[in-house]
């Protein structure tokens, strides 16, 4: 079988050195990679490095080997183009169709999926010019992964770091696996909650649950690869941020509600995969509750938490917003699931049977996805990403 052809575009940012690791992962996993650096990027990593690591010739401009028409052929032949790092300048050029070197020409001639992994200072990323360029690229079907938050060049920290090369590689792998064509969540904003809330009793104790967050993270990763802008609201997962998603953190149900409602304001889809505590302690003790000799502990009074899913579904921030819930059940799984779907007012409900190997902490899951339209889709036991993809298939079908 022929190796998938990947063009790795490298634009001029300090994070160019991390693209060496991405290149290594791509070549070692059986991809034929052609590196197309911009002239500016050669200040950070030289052509010799790219050539040696890829085993292919490297050029930056269109005036070499002109008889082979490289400015057209390189893009035409590719199964995937990934630009990492993508600078603010590169995003602007790509959004406006400028073509003054081999990489920008390649972006115009490529008909395969394109992934941009931006890296720049926070101010440049947040500038309306950059944000509009990113929105334009996403609307056209490019996968633009959100930059990571952390240490930037110099002493600064903030949003703008190139995500971990291993994570970018995973995005590329998923995008390639989906094949050609515009990704079906392109231009959509999806909000996903993941993990389990913790309701504090005193500074050292909380009421919590066993949710690992893995299903929510699988939803986030697969949505990124399908072209969506992804906001992940996570509660107590301790998992590394998935590349490409904007990650917000919440501890309690009340905090999760606030973050989800805010993010949902301009969302096309809201997926409540988090296990939200139904109750919280009525009172929070500011000092540790101590045991007293000869006395039984005082009972813990609980109060109801808001039902975020029901609230989002009842009060949709946008017409046509699609709301997806999850339900973990132990008995009468389908009947309880149907009743819950109606009660919560969501469009889709992913119903898990809670069991030994399944659901909590596991890499695998098995579920039935119920639709408000009466639909019922069984997802056999398998990776959580497969279930995630089925959820997105059903969501995308509802966009029509
Ligand atoms: N959920 C929520 N807010 C809550 C509780 C749950 O948004 N306070 C959401 C979960 O994220 C999930 C769905 O509702 O998507 C189902 O939660 P579950 O606890 O199974 O449903 P309940 O209505 O609490 O039903 P049960 O009586 O089984 O506890």
Coordinates of C-alpha atoms and ligand atoms in Angstrom, one line a residue, residues 193 253 256 271-279 304-312 324-329 336 340 343-344 346 349-350, ligand 1:
X193 CA -18.6 18.9 30.0
X253 CA -21.8 21.7 40.1
X256 CA -19.8 23.8 36.2
X271 CA -22.9 17.8 25.4
X272 CA -23.2 17.1 29.1
X273 CA -20.9 14.2 29.6
X274 CA -19.9 15.2 33.1
X275 CA -21.3 13.4 36.2
X276 CA -22.8 16.3 38.1
X277 CA -23.6 15.7 41.8
X278 CA -27.3 15.9 42.3
X279 CA -26.8 17.1 45.9
X304 CA -30.3 19.9 45.5
X305 CA -27.9 21.1 42.8
X306 CA -29.2 22.8 39.7
X307 CA -29.9 20.4 36.8
X308 CA -27.6 21.9 34.2
X309 CA -28.7 19.6 31.3
X310 CA -32.4 20.3 31.9
X311 CA -31.7 24.0 32.1
X312 CA -29.6 24.2 28.9
X324 CA -26.9 15.9 24.3
X325 CA -27.1 14.2 27.7
X326 CA -25.6 11.1 29.3
X327 CA -27.3 8.7 31.7
X328 CA -25.7 5.9 33.7
X329 CA -28.3 3.3 34.7
X336 CA -35.3 4.7 32.3
X340 CA -34.9 10.6 31.4
X343 CA -37.7 14.7 31.5
X344 CA -34.5 16.5 30.6
X346 CA -32.5 17.0 25.3
X349 CA -29.3 10.8 25.4
X350 CA -26.4 8.4 25.6
Ligands
LIG1 N1 -26.9 16.4 34.9 C1 -26.8 17.8 35.0 N2 -27.0 18.4 36.2 C2 -27.3 17.7 37.3 C3 -27.3 16.3 37.2 C4 -27.1 15.7 36.0 O1 -26.6 18.5 34.0 N3 -27.4 18.3 38.5 C5 -26.7 15.8 33.6 C6 -25.5 14.9 33.4 O2 -24.4 15.6 32.9 C7 -26.0 13.9 32.4 C8 -27.5 13.8 32.7 O3 -27.8 15.0 33.4 O4 -25.9 14.4 31.1 C9 -28.0 12.6 33.5 O5 -27.6 12.6 34.8 P1 -28.2 11.6 35.9 O6 -27.6 12.0 37.2 O7 -28.1 10.2 35.4 O8 -29.8 12.0 35.8 P2 -30.7 12.3 37.0 O9 -31.7 13.2 36.4 O10 -30.0 12.8 38.1 O11 -31.4 11.0 37.2 P3 -31.2 9.9 38.4 O12 -32.6 9.9 39.1 O13 -30.9 8.6 37.7 O14 -30.1 10.4 39.3

